[in-house]
Short mmCIF file of C-alpha atoms in Angstrom, two decimals:
data_model
loop_
_atom_site.label_atom_id
_atom_site.label_comp_id
_atom_site.label_asym_id
_atom_site.label_seq_id
_atom_site.Cartn_x
_atom_site.Cartn_y
_atom_site.Cartn_z
CA MET A 1 -69.29 18.04 -36.10
CA THR A 2 -66.12 16.56 -34.74
CA LYS A 3 -66.45 13.30 -32.81
CA SER A 4 -66.73 13.59 -29.36
CA ASN A 5 -63.86 11.91 -28.00
CA VAL A 6 -64.83 10.86 -24.21
CA MET A 7 -66.04 7.65 -24.43
CA GLU A 8 -63.50 6.29 -26.30
CA VAL A 9 -61.52 2.76 -25.75
CA PRO A 10 -58.47 2.56 -23.56
CA PRO A 11 -55.58 3.62 -24.96
CA LYS A 12 -52.49 1.66 -24.82
CA GLY A 13 -51.08 3.29 -22.10
CA GLY A 14 -48.22 6.65 -20.55
CA PHE A 15 -49.88 10.11 -20.49
CA THR A 16 -52.23 12.03 -22.16
CA PHE A 17 -52.43 15.61 -22.71
CA ASP A 18 -55.37 16.85 -23.45
CA LEU A 19 -56.59 18.10 -20.24
CA CYS A 20 -53.90 20.48 -19.99
CA ARG A 21 -55.49 23.80 -21.96
CA ARG A 22 -58.43 23.47 -19.72
CA ASN A 23 -56.32 23.38 -16.67
CA THR A 24 -53.75 26.28 -17.87
CA MET A 25 -56.91 28.82 -18.73
CA LEU A 26 -58.37 27.69 -15.03
CA GLN A 27 -55.39 28.46 -13.81
CA GLN A 28 -54.76 31.77 -15.58
CA GLN A 29 -58.03 33.18 -14.25
CA GLY A 30 -56.69 32.92 -10.51
CA ALA A 31 -57.42 28.97 -9.23
CA LYS A 32 -55.14 27.71 -8.03
CA LEU A 33 -54.13 23.70 -8.28
CA PRO A 34 -54.40 21.01 -5.92
CA LYS A 35 -52.38 19.72 -3.40
CA PHE A 36 -50.96 16.17 -4.15
CA ARG A 37 -50.32 13.82 -2.07
CA LYS A 38 -46.48 13.67 -0.92
CA THR A 39 -44.39 11.63 1.47
CA GLY A 40 -42.59 14.32 3.23
CA THR A 41 -40.72 11.16 3.99
CA THR A 42 -37.67 9.72 5.50
CA ILE A 43 -35.83 7.06 3.57
CA VAL A 44 -32.51 5.19 4.00
CA GLY A 45 -30.43 2.33 2.77
CA LEU A 46 -27.07 0.85 4.45
CA ILE A 47 -25.09 -2.12 3.15
CA PHE A 48 -23.96 -4.68 5.86
CA LYS A 49 -21.75 -7.85 5.47
CA ASP A 50 -24.28 -10.13 4.12
CA GLY A 51 -26.76 -8.00 1.81
CA VAL A 52 -28.53 -4.06 2.29
CA ILE A 53 -30.93 -2.63 4.76
CA LEU A 54 -33.94 -0.56 3.46
CA GLY A 55 -35.70 1.42 6.13
CA ALA A 56 -38.39 3.87 5.69
CA ASP A 57 -41.29 5.76 8.20
CA THR A 58 -45.08 5.47 7.43
CA ARG A 59 -46.33 9.14 7.36
CA ALA A 60 -48.09 10.51 3.90
CA THR A 61 -49.00 14.42 3.87
CA GLU A 62 -51.34 16.30 2.02
CA GLY A 63 -50.44 20.00 2.31
CA GLU A 64 -49.63 19.83 6.25
CA ILE A 65 -52.60 17.17 7.09
CA VAL A 66 -51.35 13.66 8.00
CA CYS A 67 -53.74 11.48 5.28
CA ASP A 68 -52.27 7.81 5.80
CA LYS A 69 -50.89 7.16 9.68
CA ASN A 70 -49.23 3.89 8.35
CA CYS A 71 -48.84 4.05 4.64
CA GLU A 72 -46.26 1.46 2.67
CA LYS A 73 -43.05 3.44 1.24
CA ILE A 74 -40.94 0.31 0.78
CA HIS A 75 -41.81 -0.58 -2.64
CA TYR A 76 -40.99 -4.70 -4.74
CA LEU A 77 -39.12 -4.33 -7.29
CA ALA A 78 -38.16 -8.12 -7.97
CA PRO A 79 -37.60 -10.89 -5.55
CA ASN A 80 -34.38 -9.77 -5.09
CA ILE A 81 -34.62 -6.17 -5.57
CA SER A 82 -37.43 -3.06 -3.55
CA CYS A 83 -36.87 0.30 -3.72
CA CYS A 84 -37.54 2.58 -0.74
CA GLY A 85 -40.13 6.12 -2.46
CA ALA A 86 -39.74 9.87 -1.73
CA GLY A 87 -41.57 12.86 -3.25
CA THR A 88 -44.98 12.45 -4.69
CA ALA A 89 -46.72 9.87 -4.26
CA ALA A 90 -48.85 9.00 -7.04
CA ASP A 91 -45.17 8.91 -9.05
CA THR A 92 -43.16 6.76 -6.54
CA GLU A 93 -45.73 3.51 -6.91
CA ASN A 94 -46.50 4.03 -10.36
CA VAL A 95 -42.77 4.48 -11.07
CA THR A 96 -41.94 1.42 -9.05
CA ASP A 97 -45.05 -0.45 -10.60
CA MET A 98 -43.76 0.46 -13.73
CA VAL A 99 -40.21 -0.47 -13.22
CA SER A 100 -41.07 -3.99 -11.49
CA SER A 101 -43.16 -5.11 -14.40
CA GLN A 102 -40.45 -4.14 -16.67
CA LEU A 103 -37.91 -6.72 -15.24
CA VAL A 104 -40.22 -9.48 -15.10
CA LEU A 105 -40.33 -9.24 -19.17
CA HIS A 106 -36.34 -9.08 -18.71
CA ARG A 107 -36.00 -12.25 -16.50
CA TYR A 108 -38.80 -14.33 -18.92
CA ALA A 109 -36.42 -12.42 -21.43
CA THR A 110 -32.93 -13.55 -19.99
CA GLY A 111 -34.02 -16.50 -18.25
CA ARG A 112 -31.73 -14.94 -15.18
CA GLU A 113 -32.53 -12.73 -11.66
CA SER A 114 -32.29 -9.33 -12.29
CA ARG A 115 -29.84 -7.36 -11.32
CA VAL A 116 -29.52 -3.88 -9.69
CA VAL A 117 -28.47 -1.94 -11.82
CA THR A 118 -30.79 -2.85 -14.37
CA ALA A 119 -33.33 -1.83 -12.32
CA LEU A 120 -31.04 1.83 -11.67
CA THR A 121 -30.84 2.08 -15.44
CA MET A 122 -34.50 1.84 -15.94
CA LEU A 123 -35.84 4.34 -13.16
CA LYS A 124 -33.22 6.99 -14.39
CA SER A 125 -33.67 6.92 -17.73
CA HIS A 126 -37.78 7.10 -16.92
CA LEU A 127 -36.65 10.06 -15.06
CA PHE A 128 -34.67 11.39 -16.92
CA ARG A 129 -36.76 11.49 -19.99
CA TYR A 130 -39.37 13.52 -17.63
CA GLN A 131 -36.76 16.27 -16.51
CA GLY A 132 -37.74 15.68 -13.11
CA GLN A 133 -41.57 16.32 -13.48
CA VAL A 134 -41.71 12.78 -12.13
CA SER A 135 -40.85 13.96 -8.62
CA ALA A 136 -39.88 10.80 -7.25
CA ALA A 137 -36.55 10.67 -5.24
CA LEU A 138 -35.64 6.42 -4.39
CA VAL A 139 -33.62 4.35 -2.93
CA LEU A 140 -32.83 1.22 -4.25
CA GLY A 141 -31.15 -1.37 -3.10
CA GLY A 142 -31.02 -5.52 -3.47
CA VAL A 143 -28.64 -7.94 -3.46
CA ASP A 144 -27.84 -9.77 -7.28
CA VAL A 145 -25.18 -12.18 -8.59
CA THR A 146 -22.22 -9.71 -8.21
CA GLY A 147 -23.30 -8.85 -4.28
CA PRO A 148 -25.17 -6.06 -2.79
CA HIS A 149 -25.83 -2.84 -4.57
CA LEU A 150 -27.35 0.61 -2.81
CA HIS A 151 -28.17 3.30 -5.26
CA ALA A 152 -29.80 6.70 -4.43
CA VAL A 153 -31.96 8.43 -7.32
CA TYR A 154 -32.65 11.59 -7.73
CA PRO A 155 -35.51 12.91 -9.63
CA HIS A 156 -34.14 14.78 -12.50
CA GLY A 157 -32.35 11.11 -12.98
CA SER A 158 -29.06 11.27 -11.75
CA THR A 159 -28.02 8.90 -9.22
CA ASP A 160 -25.56 8.04 -6.74
CA THR A 161 -23.70 4.75 -5.95
CA LEU A 162 -23.15 4.90 -2.14
CA PRO A 163 -22.73 2.41 1.01
CA PHE A 164 -25.10 4.01 2.75
CA ALA A 165 -27.71 7.13 1.70
CA THR A 166 -30.70 8.56 2.60
CA MET A 167 -33.16 10.60 0.93
CA GLY A 168 -36.77 12.66 1.34
CA SER A 169 -37.26 15.96 3.96
CA GLY A 170 -35.62 13.70 6.99
CA SER A 171 -32.18 12.84 4.91
CA LEU A 172 -29.93 14.84 7.08
CA ALA A 173 -31.81 13.50 10.30
CA ALA A 174 -31.48 10.28 9.15
CA MET A 175 -27.98 10.97 8.02
CA SER A 176 -26.69 12.21 11.07
CA VAL A 177 -27.38 8.99 12.26
CA PHE A 178 -25.30 7.08 9.53
CA GLU A 179 -22.30 9.56 9.27
CA SER A 180 -21.54 8.89 13.64
CA ARG A 181 -22.28 5.29 13.31
CA TYR A 182 -21.92 3.52 9.68
CA LYS A 183 -18.69 1.03 9.66
CA GLU A 184 -17.66 -1.61 6.88
CA ASN A 185 -19.25 -5.65 7.69
CA LEU A 186 -21.73 -4.48 10.09
CA THR A 187 -23.65 -7.95 11.40
CA LYS A 188 -27.30 -7.76 10.49
CA GLU A 189 -28.80 -6.48 14.21
CA GLU A 190 -26.02 -4.19 14.30
CA GLY A 191 -27.22 -2.97 11.12
CA MET A 192 -31.29 -2.90 11.97
CA GLU A 193 -30.37 -0.87 14.67
CA ILE A 194 -28.70 2.18 12.81
CA VAL A 195 -31.22 1.65 10.39
CA SER A 196 -34.19 1.97 12.96
CA ALA A 197 -32.68 4.74 14.95
CA ALA A 198 -32.08 6.43 11.34
CA ILE A 199 -35.45 6.30 10.48
CA CYS A 200 -36.47 7.56 14.65
CA ALA A 201 -34.12 10.57 14.13
CA GLY A 202 -36.15 11.28 11.19
CA ILE A 203 -39.77 10.87 13.09
CA PHE A 204 -38.63 12.95 16.03
CA ASN A 205 -37.23 15.86 14.16
CA ASP A 206 -39.03 16.18 11.09
CA LEU A 207 -42.48 16.86 10.68
CA GLY A 208 -42.59 15.65 7.11
CA SER A 209 -41.93 12.12 8.72
CA GLY A 210 -43.30 10.40 11.26
CA SER A 211 -45.17 7.33 12.62
CA ASN A 212 -43.50 4.14 12.39
CA VAL A 213 -40.33 2.47 10.89
CA ASP A 214 -40.62 -0.55 8.41
CA LEU A 215 -37.68 -2.56 7.33
CA CYS A 216 -36.46 -4.36 4.99
CA ILE A 217 -33.26 -7.02 4.75
CA ILE A 218 -32.02 -8.31 1.89
CA THR A 219 -29.83 -11.46 1.53
CA LYS A 220 -28.62 -13.32 -1.13
CA ALA A 221 -30.92 -16.01 0.18
CA ARG A 222 -33.82 -14.01 0.76
CA LYS A 223 -36.22 -10.67 1.82
CA GLU A 224 -37.43 -9.96 5.22
CA TYR A 225 -39.85 -7.24 5.03
CA LEU A 226 -40.65 -6.13 8.59
CA ARG A 227 -43.73 -4.32 8.38
CA ASN A 228 -43.75 -1.80 11.12
CA TYR A 229 -41.14 -3.18 13.03
CA GLN A 230 -41.01 -0.10 15.25
CA GLN A 231 -44.16 1.30 16.68
CA PRO A 232 -42.89 4.55 18.64
CA ASN A 233 -46.15 6.68 18.58
CA PRO A 234 -49.22 4.51 19.59
CA ARG A 235 -52.36 6.59 19.17
CA SER A 236 -52.50 9.49 22.24
CA TYR A 237 -56.70 10.49 22.17
CA SER A 238 -58.14 7.60 22.83
CA ARG A 239 -61.84 7.98 24.74
CA SER A 240 -62.81 5.16 27.19
CA LYS A 241 -66.04 4.80 26.66
CA GLY A 242 -66.47 6.29 22.61
CA TYR A 243 -68.91 8.07 21.33
CA ASP A 244 -72.67 6.00 21.68
CA PHE A 245 -74.72 6.98 19.27
CA LYS A 246 -78.33 5.94 19.77
CA ILE A 247 -80.74 4.43 16.62
CA GLY A 248 -82.59 6.57 15.51
CA HIS A 249 -80.78 9.87 17.13
CA THR A 250 -80.12 11.20 13.46
CA ALA A 251 -82.62 13.30 11.62
CA VAL A 252 -83.85 11.10 8.64
CA LEU A 253 -85.51 12.55 5.79
CA SER A 254 -86.52 9.70 3.86
CA THR A 255 -85.31 5.85 3.49
CA LYS A 256 -84.89 3.81 1.13
CA ILE A 257 -84.08 -0.04 0.81
CA THR A 258 -83.17 -1.99 -1.33
CA GLN A 259 -83.08 -5.67 -1.91
CA LEU A 260 -80.32 -7.07 -4.00
CA ARG A 261 -80.16 -10.08 -6.19
CA GLN A 262 -80.50 -13.67 -4.36
CA HIS A 263 -78.94 -16.17 -5.83
CA VAL A 264 -81.46 -19.04 -6.95
CA GLN A 265 -80.17 -22.55 -5.51
CA VAL A 266 -81.79 -25.69 -6.85
CA LEU A 267 -81.79 -27.72 -3.92
CA GLU A 268 -83.21 -31.59 -5.11
CA GLY A 269 -85.13 -32.37 -8.29
CA ASP A 270 -85.87 -31.38 -11.47
CA ALA A 271 -85.20 -27.63 -12.26
CA MET A 272 -88.53 -27.97 -14.27
CA GLU A 273 -90.83 -30.78 -13.78
CA GLU A 274 -93.52 -31.81 -16.39
CA GLU A 275 -96.60 -32.49 -14.20
CA MET B 1 -59.39 30.05 -4.47
CA SER B 2 -58.63 26.69 -5.19
CA ILE B 3 -59.98 24.90 -8.13
CA THR B 4 -61.33 21.82 -5.73
CA SER B 5 -63.33 24.94 -3.34
CA TYR B 6 -65.03 25.97 -6.77
CA ASN B 7 -68.01 23.45 -6.59
CA GLY B 8 -67.81 22.38 -2.60
CA SER B 9 -68.13 18.68 -1.09
CA ALA B 10 -67.95 16.35 1.43
CA LEU B 11 -67.22 12.39 1.76
CA ILE B 12 -67.22 10.13 3.83
CA ALA B 13 -66.50 6.08 3.46
CA MET B 14 -66.78 3.59 6.95
CA VAL B 15 -65.99 0.61 7.42
CA GLY B 16 -68.09 -1.79 9.56
CA LYS B 17 -68.20 -5.39 10.26
CA ASP B 18 -69.53 -6.77 7.25
CA CYS B 19 -70.58 -4.19 5.84
CA PHE B 20 -69.59 -0.10 4.66
CA ALA B 21 -71.79 3.14 4.72
CA ILE B 22 -70.77 5.96 2.09
CA ALA B 23 -72.27 9.53 2.75
CA SER B 24 -71.58 12.62 1.38
CA ASP B 25 -73.31 16.30 1.77
CA ARG B 26 -75.92 17.23 -1.30
CA ARG B 27 -74.75 21.15 -2.05
CA LEU B 28 -73.52 22.26 -5.47
CA GLY B 29 -72.45 25.57 -5.66
CA VAL B 30 -70.39 28.35 -7.58
CA ASN B 31 -67.87 29.76 -5.18
CA PHE B 32 -71.00 31.18 -2.66
CA GLN B 33 -73.96 30.91 -4.71
CA THR B 34 -75.63 27.71 -4.06
CA ILE B 35 -77.36 26.28 -7.00
CA ALA B 36 -78.62 22.81 -6.13
CA CYS B 37 -78.83 20.57 -2.55
CA ASP B 38 -79.25 17.60 -4.57
CA PHE B 39 -76.77 16.90 -6.34
CA GLN B 40 -75.37 13.30 -6.84
CA ARG B 41 -71.68 12.21 -5.73
CA ILE B 42 -71.85 9.41 -4.62
CA PHE B 43 -72.59 6.40 -8.36
CA LYS B 44 -73.13 2.66 -8.15
CA ILE B 45 -70.90 0.70 -10.33
CA HIS B 46 -72.31 -2.19 -9.25
CA ASP B 47 -74.65 -3.34 -5.84
CA HIS B 48 -71.36 -4.25 -3.92
CA LEU B 49 -69.17 -1.39 -4.74
CA TYR B 50 -70.08 2.69 -5.26
CA ILE B 51 -67.79 5.36 -5.75
CA GLY B 52 -68.05 8.65 -4.23
CA LEU B 53 -66.59 11.53 -6.13
CA SER B 54 -65.54 15.09 -5.01
CA GLY B 55 -64.02 18.22 -6.39
CA LEU B 56 -64.60 20.55 -9.63
CA ALA B 57 -68.08 18.73 -10.34
CA THR B 58 -67.62 18.68 -14.21
CA ASP B 59 -64.81 16.57 -13.44
CA VAL B 60 -66.76 14.37 -10.98
CA GLN B 61 -69.22 13.56 -13.73
CA THR B 62 -66.81 13.20 -16.55
CA MET B 63 -64.99 10.69 -14.68
CA HIS B 64 -68.41 9.13 -13.48
CA GLN B 65 -69.25 8.35 -16.88
CA ARG B 66 -66.00 7.05 -17.95
CA LEU B 67 -65.23 4.75 -15.13
CA ASN B 68 -69.20 3.90 -15.45
CA PHE B 69 -68.34 2.35 -19.55
CA ARG B 70 -65.21 1.40 -18.61
CA HIS B 71 -66.99 -1.25 -15.91
CA LYS B 72 -69.74 -1.61 -18.48
CA LEU B 73 -67.21 -2.67 -20.95
CA TYR B 74 -65.49 -5.48 -18.15
CA GLN B 75 -68.47 -6.61 -17.56
CA LEU B 76 -69.00 -7.35 -21.60
CA ARG B 77 -65.89 -9.31 -21.33
CA GLU B 78 -66.01 -11.26 -18.50
CA GLU B 79 -69.19 -11.83 -17.83
CA ARG B 80 -68.87 -10.61 -14.03
CA ASN B 81 -68.46 -6.97 -11.79
CA MET B 82 -65.36 -6.18 -11.49
CA ARG B 83 -63.73 -6.77 -7.63
CA PRO B 84 -63.23 -2.97 -5.61
CA GLU B 85 -59.41 -3.47 -4.95
CA THR B 86 -58.92 -3.94 -8.92
CA PHE B 87 -61.67 -1.07 -9.39
CA ALA B 88 -59.81 0.89 -7.26
CA SER B 89 -56.58 -0.04 -9.28
CA LEU B 90 -58.25 0.97 -12.91
CA VAL B 91 -59.96 4.21 -11.33
CA SER B 92 -55.86 5.20 -9.91
CA ALA B 93 -54.69 4.63 -13.33
CA MET B 94 -57.33 6.63 -15.32
CA LEU B 95 -55.85 9.59 -12.69
CA TYR B 96 -52.08 9.04 -13.51
CA GLU B 97 -52.80 8.71 -16.73
CA LYS B 98 -53.44 12.45 -16.57
CA ARG B 99 -50.49 13.45 -14.20
CA PHE B 100 -49.81 16.71 -15.90
CA GLY B 101 -53.28 18.10 -16.85
CA PRO B 102 -55.25 16.64 -14.41
CA TYR B 103 -59.07 16.08 -13.04
CA PHE B 104 -59.17 17.95 -10.48
CA CYS B 105 -61.08 15.00 -8.53
CA GLU B 106 -60.23 13.00 -6.09
CA PRO B 107 -62.47 9.47 -4.86
CA ILE B 108 -63.49 7.61 -2.33
CA ILE B 109 -64.11 3.73 -3.39
CA ALA B 110 -65.81 2.10 -1.66
CA GLY B 111 -66.99 -2.05 -1.73
CA LEU B 112 -67.72 -5.46 -0.31
CA ASN B 113 -65.52 -8.43 -1.58
CA ASP B 114 -66.88 -11.99 -3.19
CA ASP B 115 -66.65 -13.30 1.03
CA GLY B 116 -68.34 -9.98 2.20
CA THR B 117 -65.40 -8.28 4.19
CA PRO B 118 -65.75 -4.32 3.40
CA PHE B 119 -62.91 -2.52 1.46
CA ILE B 120 -62.05 1.39 1.12
CA CYS B 121 -59.69 3.52 -0.21
CA THR B 122 -59.20 7.18 -1.27
CA THR B 123 -57.21 8.58 -4.02
CA ASP B 124 -55.92 12.14 -4.69
CA LEU B 125 -56.40 13.92 -7.50
CA ILE B 126 -52.78 12.02 -9.86
CA GLY B 127 -54.20 8.32 -8.35
CA ALA B 128 -52.00 7.67 -5.86
CA LYS B 129 -54.04 5.23 -3.80
CA GLN B 130 -53.54 4.97 -0.17
CA LEU B 131 -55.83 2.27 1.54
CA ALA B 132 -57.56 2.43 4.70
CA LYS B 133 -59.01 -0.50 7.32
CA ASP B 134 -61.56 2.10 9.43
CA PHE B 135 -62.33 5.51 7.08
CA VAL B 136 -61.44 7.46 4.57
CA VAL B 137 -62.49 11.24 3.68
CA SER B 138 -62.38 13.61 0.78
CA GLY B 139 -63.54 17.14 -0.01
CA THR B 140 -63.16 20.91 0.98
CA ALA B 141 -64.08 19.82 4.74
CA SER B 142 -61.81 17.21 5.31
CA GLU B 143 -59.93 18.65 7.73
CA SER B 144 -62.99 18.82 10.12
CA LEU B 145 -63.41 15.64 8.39
CA TYR B 146 -60.67 14.01 9.56
CA GLY B 147 -60.92 15.30 13.29
CA ALA B 148 -64.60 14.06 13.40
CA CYS B 149 -64.02 10.93 12.31
CA GLU B 150 -60.92 10.27 14.21
CA SER B 151 -63.07 10.96 17.47
CA MET B 152 -66.10 9.31 16.10
CA TYR B 153 -65.15 5.75 14.65
CA LYS B 154 -65.09 2.57 16.64
CA PRO B 155 -64.37 -0.76 14.77
CA ASP B 156 -66.87 -3.31 13.83
CA LEU B 157 -70.10 -1.67 14.15
CA GLY B 158 -73.04 -3.02 13.05
CA PRO B 159 -75.14 -1.23 10.10
CA ASP B 160 -77.77 0.66 12.18
CA GLU B 161 -74.67 1.99 14.91
CA LEU B 162 -72.75 2.59 11.12
CA PHE B 163 -75.29 5.07 9.98
CA GLU B 164 -75.24 6.57 12.91
CA VAL B 165 -71.83 6.81 13.26
CA ILE B 166 -70.91 8.23 9.88
CA SER B 167 -73.66 10.45 9.67
CA GLN B 168 -72.87 12.71 13.09
CA ALA B 169 -69.38 12.39 11.60
CA LEU B 170 -70.69 14.77 8.47
CA LEU B 171 -73.13 16.75 9.56
CA ALA B 172 -70.93 17.65 12.57
CA SER B 173 -67.79 18.49 9.72
CA VAL B 174 -69.82 20.26 7.40
CA ASP B 175 -70.97 22.61 9.73
CA ARG B 176 -67.84 23.54 10.34
CA ASP B 177 -67.02 24.66 6.25
CA CYS B 178 -68.92 27.56 4.02
CA ILE B 179 -69.41 25.67 0.91
CA SER B 180 -70.14 22.59 1.73
CA GLY B 181 -73.51 20.72 3.37
CA TRP B 182 -77.42 21.48 2.70
CA GLY B 183 -77.80 17.97 3.57
CA GLY B 184 -76.63 14.54 3.49
CA ILE B 185 -77.07 11.06 2.03
CA VAL B 186 -75.93 7.91 3.22
CA HIS B 187 -75.42 4.34 2.21
CA VAL B 188 -75.25 1.37 4.27
CA VAL B 189 -74.15 -1.70 2.46
CA THR B 190 -74.36 -5.03 3.85
CA PRO B 191 -74.59 -8.69 1.36
CA ASN B 192 -77.77 -8.27 1.18
CA GLN B 193 -79.25 -4.98 0.88
CA VAL B 194 -78.30 -1.11 0.49
CA ILE B 195 -79.70 1.22 2.86
CA THR B 196 -80.31 4.63 1.52
CA LYS B 197 -80.99 7.49 3.84
CA THR B 198 -81.36 11.27 3.17
CA LEU B 199 -80.41 13.56 6.29
CA LYS B 200 -82.06 16.23 7.61
CA GLY B 201 -78.93 19.26 8.36
CA ARG B 202 -78.85 22.93 8.05
CA MET B 203 -79.32 24.82 5.25
CA ASP B 204 -76.80 27.07 5.44
#
């Protein structure tokens, strides 16, 4: 009798493929795979005089439904490097977390601040190894000893090094803003204005992007993360009085109240007194 | 036919003032035939942490068994219970491990932090975490659930009012979905007690 391996100790890491046969069998019988959460998205990056500005919208979709109206698409990689992610949400989050951990170890090993090209190489080799099955399209930006850098990373592992970049379903809308307004040596305010305009172009024209604008400004001195920098879409539905349900309104079949264990406190005197 | 609509499910978790509520429907079906009206989809991990699992029933049970095992191992090693955020990361990592051959279940995690503030979170079937400050939904009735929760939810409700709101949202939504419903069960958790109520709903 073969030993059941459902209750094995936690594995060391990486992907496991033990459910693939069962899932292929289910698909052959006609069942459709459920949709993954995607980030639709407009993500952009731009190099200005002193550094890099990254921008992203905040809508996450599951098929056609908006499942998160205010998600975070700008991920932390290192104190001087950030990454915006588009594509399958689980893939972008996990690949950026993984590279972030590897960069910490790399900093301990080298004793130096991380460079953007290090993060770039780690990302592109991981994505190429999985031949595009890990669906993460990223805009990577940061400032290191060699200056500001901005890269676009595609799901199959190719990269572009650019002065301004856009990715995601809203990338065309955002790129139109960049192509008409970008110039060299922008100031920080001009850069922020152009990046917000590009994200707003994606929010209003692309159905996969929406809600608010997040910005991240990285310079040699510091990194500023402006969460919900602009909120051009306030909630339109509001019912002034809201719904008021009377207590006891819902029909209940049974009720069970369980008191949770209280902590015992010894106040004064000996805990055990002999008498 | 989608794999997640083979069994049918509806789950909500909502945040209140120093409490949270988690609710699910009770039907277990095989396509359009109902097999059971008392299927358990919400599982207690410890006193202040609950997980609800929607989707394929066999994966719901397997995930629950594996998570229970991992939490018990954690309890033995750390001599304390897992915090909700840690547990959410554990669930996310276990689901992403199966990225190319996933479990067909979408969990909802709801818990109280050590200081009594509530925490809710959901992930998709491959572990993309989504934190929320108000409510999270999952299951075949999710589109109706989103609508009902958006209009009925109010912040900072006490345990009794929160129970009413979450029950009404659940019952209203499952009425619009053929394959979920047949009653409901709600757990309202405060720092000192857990109130579990079963709901009377339409049995069709």
